[in-house]
Coordinates of C-alpha atoms in Angstrom, one line a residue:
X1478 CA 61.0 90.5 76.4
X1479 CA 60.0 90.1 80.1
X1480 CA 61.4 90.5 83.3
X1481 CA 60.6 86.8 84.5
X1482 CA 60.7 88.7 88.3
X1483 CA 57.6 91.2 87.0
X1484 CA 55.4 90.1 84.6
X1485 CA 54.5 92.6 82.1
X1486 CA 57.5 94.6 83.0
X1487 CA 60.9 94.6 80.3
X1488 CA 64.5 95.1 81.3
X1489 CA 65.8 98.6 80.7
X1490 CA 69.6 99.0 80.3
X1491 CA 71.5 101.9 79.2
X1492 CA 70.1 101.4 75.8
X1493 CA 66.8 101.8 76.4
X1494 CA 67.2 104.9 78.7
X1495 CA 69.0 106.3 75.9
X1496 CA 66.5 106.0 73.1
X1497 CA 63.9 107.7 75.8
X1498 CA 66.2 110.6 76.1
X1499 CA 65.8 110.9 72.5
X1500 CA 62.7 111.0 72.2
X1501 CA 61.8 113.0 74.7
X1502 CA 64.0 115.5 72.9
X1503 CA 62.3 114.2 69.4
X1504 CA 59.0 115.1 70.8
X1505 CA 59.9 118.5 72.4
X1506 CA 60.5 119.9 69.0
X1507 CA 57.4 118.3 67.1
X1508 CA 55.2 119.6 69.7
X1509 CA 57.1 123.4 69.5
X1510 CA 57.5 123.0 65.7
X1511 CA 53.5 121.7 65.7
X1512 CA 52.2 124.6 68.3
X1513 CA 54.0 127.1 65.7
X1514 CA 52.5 125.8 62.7
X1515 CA 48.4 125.0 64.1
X1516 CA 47.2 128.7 63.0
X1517 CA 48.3 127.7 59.7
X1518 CA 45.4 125.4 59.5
X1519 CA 47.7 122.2 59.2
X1520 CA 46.4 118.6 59.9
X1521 CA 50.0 117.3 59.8
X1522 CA 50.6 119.5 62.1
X1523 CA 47.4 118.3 64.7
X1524 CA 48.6 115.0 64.5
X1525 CA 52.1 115.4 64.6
X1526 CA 51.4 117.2 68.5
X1527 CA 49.2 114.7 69.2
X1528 CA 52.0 112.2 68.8
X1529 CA 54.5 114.0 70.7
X1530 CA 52.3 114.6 73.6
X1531 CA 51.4 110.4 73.4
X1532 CA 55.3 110.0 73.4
X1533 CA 55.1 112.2 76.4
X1534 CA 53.0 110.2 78.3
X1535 CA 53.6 107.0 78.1
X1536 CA 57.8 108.0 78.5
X1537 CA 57.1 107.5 82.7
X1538 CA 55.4 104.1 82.2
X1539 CA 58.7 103.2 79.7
X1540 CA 61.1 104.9 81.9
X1541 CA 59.4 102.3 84.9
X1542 CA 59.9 99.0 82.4
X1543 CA 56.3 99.0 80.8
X1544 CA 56.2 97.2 77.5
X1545 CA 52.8 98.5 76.0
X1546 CA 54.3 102.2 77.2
X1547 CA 57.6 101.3 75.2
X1548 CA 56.0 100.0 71.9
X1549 CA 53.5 103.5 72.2
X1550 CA 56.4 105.3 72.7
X1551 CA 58.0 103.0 69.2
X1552 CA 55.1 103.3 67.4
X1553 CA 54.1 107.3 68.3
X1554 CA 58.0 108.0 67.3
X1555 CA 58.0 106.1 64.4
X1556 CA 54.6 107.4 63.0
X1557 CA 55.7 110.9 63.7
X1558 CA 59.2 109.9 61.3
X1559 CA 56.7 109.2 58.6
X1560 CA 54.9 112.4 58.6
X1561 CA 57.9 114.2 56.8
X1562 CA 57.9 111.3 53.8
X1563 CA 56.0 113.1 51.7
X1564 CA 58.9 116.3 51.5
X1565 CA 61.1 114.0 49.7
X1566 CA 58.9 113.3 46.7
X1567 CA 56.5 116.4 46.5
X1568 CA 57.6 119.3 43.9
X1569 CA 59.0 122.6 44.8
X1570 CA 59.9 121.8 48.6
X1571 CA 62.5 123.4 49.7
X1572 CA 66.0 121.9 50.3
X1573 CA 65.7 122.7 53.9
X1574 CA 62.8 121.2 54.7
X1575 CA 63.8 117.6 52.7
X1576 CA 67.2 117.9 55.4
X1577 CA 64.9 118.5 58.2
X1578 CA 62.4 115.6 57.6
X1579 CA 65.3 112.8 57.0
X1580 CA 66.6 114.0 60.2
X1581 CA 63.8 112.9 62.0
X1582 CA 63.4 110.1 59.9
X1583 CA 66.5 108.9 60.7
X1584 CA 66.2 110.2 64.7
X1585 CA 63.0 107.6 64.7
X1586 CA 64.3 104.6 63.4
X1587 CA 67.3 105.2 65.8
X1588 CA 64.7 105.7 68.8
X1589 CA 63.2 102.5 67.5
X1590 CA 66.3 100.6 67.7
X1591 CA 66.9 101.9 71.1
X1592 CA 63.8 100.9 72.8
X1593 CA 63.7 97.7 70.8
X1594 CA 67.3 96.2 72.1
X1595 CA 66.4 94.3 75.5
X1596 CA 68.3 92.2 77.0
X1597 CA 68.0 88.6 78.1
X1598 CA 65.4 87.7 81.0
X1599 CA 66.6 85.8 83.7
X1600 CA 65.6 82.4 83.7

């Protein structure tokens, strides 16, 4: 929603300020987990840092009130959740790896819901 005293501009609360904590943090380990695993020739892996260094970027603009930054910042999260759907119906992946992908399933929708609860304009 927006600010009706700045156009284009949303109210952060505590919420919001929250889920960008989160996935600041969310994005710090799929860009070290992503740098780790580029020699192995991994396009998951490409895209997966180029997500977390989108989240990176537009977190300033978010942090300031910027709707378009906050639904990149969504969207980026929520795309980089998805990469690890696969682990949970490919054969012979390891138990570890199915934990560490609901994780960050899980961390993206709750990033999502964060960013996405705004409170009233007002009018």
């Amino acid at each position: 929603m927006r600010d009706a005293r700045s156009p284009g501009k949303a109210r952060s609360g505590a919420t919001v300020r929250w889920g960008l904590v989160l996935s600041v943090a969310c994005a710090g380990t799929d860009i070290a987990v992503s740098v780790y695993r580029l020699p192995l020739g991994s396009t998951v892996a490409a895209v997966v840092l180029g997500l977390g260094i989108l989240t990176l970027a537009a977190t300033w603009p978010t942090w300031r009130g910027a709707v378009w930054a906050r639904n990149t910042v969504v969207a980026a999260q929520t795309m980089a959740g998805l990469t690890g759907v696969p682990a949970f119906v490919l054969p012979k992946v390891p138990p570890i790896d199915v934990t560490i992908s609901a994780a960050r399933l899980i961390a993206a929708l709750i990033v999502a819901g964060l960013l996405l609860t705004t409170t009233h304009p007002d009018t």
